Amino acid sequence: MVRSSDPFKTGDERQRPWLIVNNESHPFGDEQFVAVAVSTKEYPESIALSSDV
């Protein structure tokens, strides 16, 4: 996981943890990637992370 700016937040505290989804089979793995926002809030579409993650 990495921390980076959050396009969903406003104000001074604009960071969020992101899960980077990528591997060597992706054709532009060193230039482009998919990032999934990680949140402490629960939403209907949420996928819970276990405590060991």
PDB file of C-alpha atoms in Angstrom:
ATOM      1  CA  MET A   1       0.000   0.000   0.000  1.00  0.00           C
ATOM      2  CA  VAL A   2       0.993   3.604  -0.539  1.00  0.00           C
ATOM      3  CA  ARG A   3      -0.298   6.964   0.719  1.00  0.00           C
ATOM      4  CA  SER A   4      -1.092   9.687  -1.760  1.00  0.00           C
ATOM      5  CA  SER A   5      -3.407  12.634  -2.335  1.00  0.00           C
ATOM      6  CA  ASP A   6      -7.107  11.892  -2.221  1.00  0.00           C
ATOM      7  CA  PRO A   7      -9.379  13.297  -4.944  1.00  0.00           C
ATOM      8  CA  PHE A   8     -12.435  12.519  -2.777  1.00  0.00           C
ATOM      9  CA  LYS A   9     -11.459  14.778   0.159  1.00  0.00           C
ATOM     10  CA  THR A  10     -11.202  18.525   0.623  1.00  0.00           C
ATOM     11  CA  GLY A  11      -9.198  20.604   3.099  1.00  0.00           C
ATOM     12  CA  ASP A  12      -5.709  20.109   4.515  1.00  0.00           C
ATOM     13  CA  GLU A  13      -5.928  16.390   5.341  1.00  0.00           C
ATOM     14  CA  ARG A  14      -6.094  15.084   1.773  1.00  0.00           C
ATOM     15  CA  GLN A  15      -4.213  11.802   1.992  1.00  0.00           C
ATOM     16  CA  ARG A  16      -5.523   8.270   1.728  1.00  0.00           C
ATOM     17  CA  PRO A  17      -3.984   4.793   1.620  1.00  0.00           C
ATOM     18  CA  TRP A  18      -4.207   3.151  -1.818  1.00  0.00           C
ATOM     19  CA  LEU A  19      -3.843  -0.499  -2.773  1.00  0.00           C
ATOM     20  CA  ILE A  20      -1.845  -0.778  -6.018  1.00  0.00           C
ATOM     21  CA  VAL A  21      -3.034  -3.591  -8.295  1.00  0.00           C
ATOM     22  CA  ASN A  22      -0.400  -4.556 -10.850  1.00  0.00           C
ATOM     23  CA  ASN A  23       1.905  -7.336 -12.010  1.00  0.00           C
ATOM     24  CA  GLU A  24       4.427  -8.083 -14.757  1.00  0.00           C
ATOM     25  CA  SER A  25       1.733  -9.212 -17.223  1.00  0.00           C
ATOM     26  CA  HIS A  26       0.340  -5.670 -17.459  1.00  0.00           C
ATOM     27  CA  PRO A  27       1.740  -4.153 -20.706  1.00  0.00           C
ATOM     28  CA  PHE A  28       2.636  -0.813 -19.091  1.00  0.00           C
ATOM     29  CA  GLY A  29       3.351  -2.026 -15.555  1.00  0.00           C
ATOM     30  CA  ASP A  30       6.172   0.432 -14.980  1.00  0.00           C
ATOM     31  CA  GLU A  31       4.140   3.429 -16.248  1.00  0.00           C
ATOM     32  CA  GLN A  32       0.452   2.809 -15.460  1.00  0.00           C
ATOM     33  CA  PHE A  33      -1.412   0.925 -12.762  1.00  0.00           C
ATOM     34  CA  VAL A  34      -4.777   0.516 -11.090  1.00  0.00           C
ATOM     35  CA  ALA A  35      -5.190   1.879  -7.555  1.00  0.00           C
ATOM     36  CA  VAL A  36      -8.009   1.011  -5.167  1.00  0.00           C
ATOM     37  CA  ALA A  37      -8.924   3.541  -2.466  1.00  0.00           C
ATOM     38  CA  VAL A  38      -8.753   2.174   1.087  1.00  0.00           C
ATOM     39  CA  SER A  39     -11.171   3.656   3.636  1.00  0.00           C
ATOM     40  CA  THR A  40     -11.981   3.186   7.305  1.00  0.00           C
ATOM     41  CA  LYS A  41     -15.672   3.784   6.592  1.00  0.00           C
ATOM     42  CA  GLU A  42     -18.051   1.024   5.598  1.00  0.00           C
ATOM     43  CA  TYR A  43     -20.183   1.392   2.458  1.00  0.00           C
ATOM     44  CA  PRO A  44     -22.654  -1.074   0.866  1.00  0.00           C
ATOM     45  CA  GLU A  45     -20.131  -1.766  -1.914  1.00  0.00           C
ATOM     46  CA  SER A  46     -17.206  -2.221   0.521  1.00  0.00           C
ATOM     47  CA  ILE A  47     -14.920  -5.233   0.668  1.00  0.00           C
ATOM     48  CA  ALA A  48     -13.567  -5.664   4.183  1.00  0.00           C
ATOM     49  CA  LEU A  49      -9.823  -6.169   4.699  1.00  0.00           C
ATOM     50  CA  SER A  50      -8.783  -8.617   7.392  1.00  0.00           C
ATOM     51  CA  SER A  51      -6.719  -7.324  10.316  1.00  0.00           C
ATOM     52  CA  ASP A  52      -3.538  -9.013   9.010  1.00  0.00           C
ATOM     53  CA  VAL A  53      -3.549  -6.892   5.807  1.00  0.00           C
TER      54      VAL A  53
END
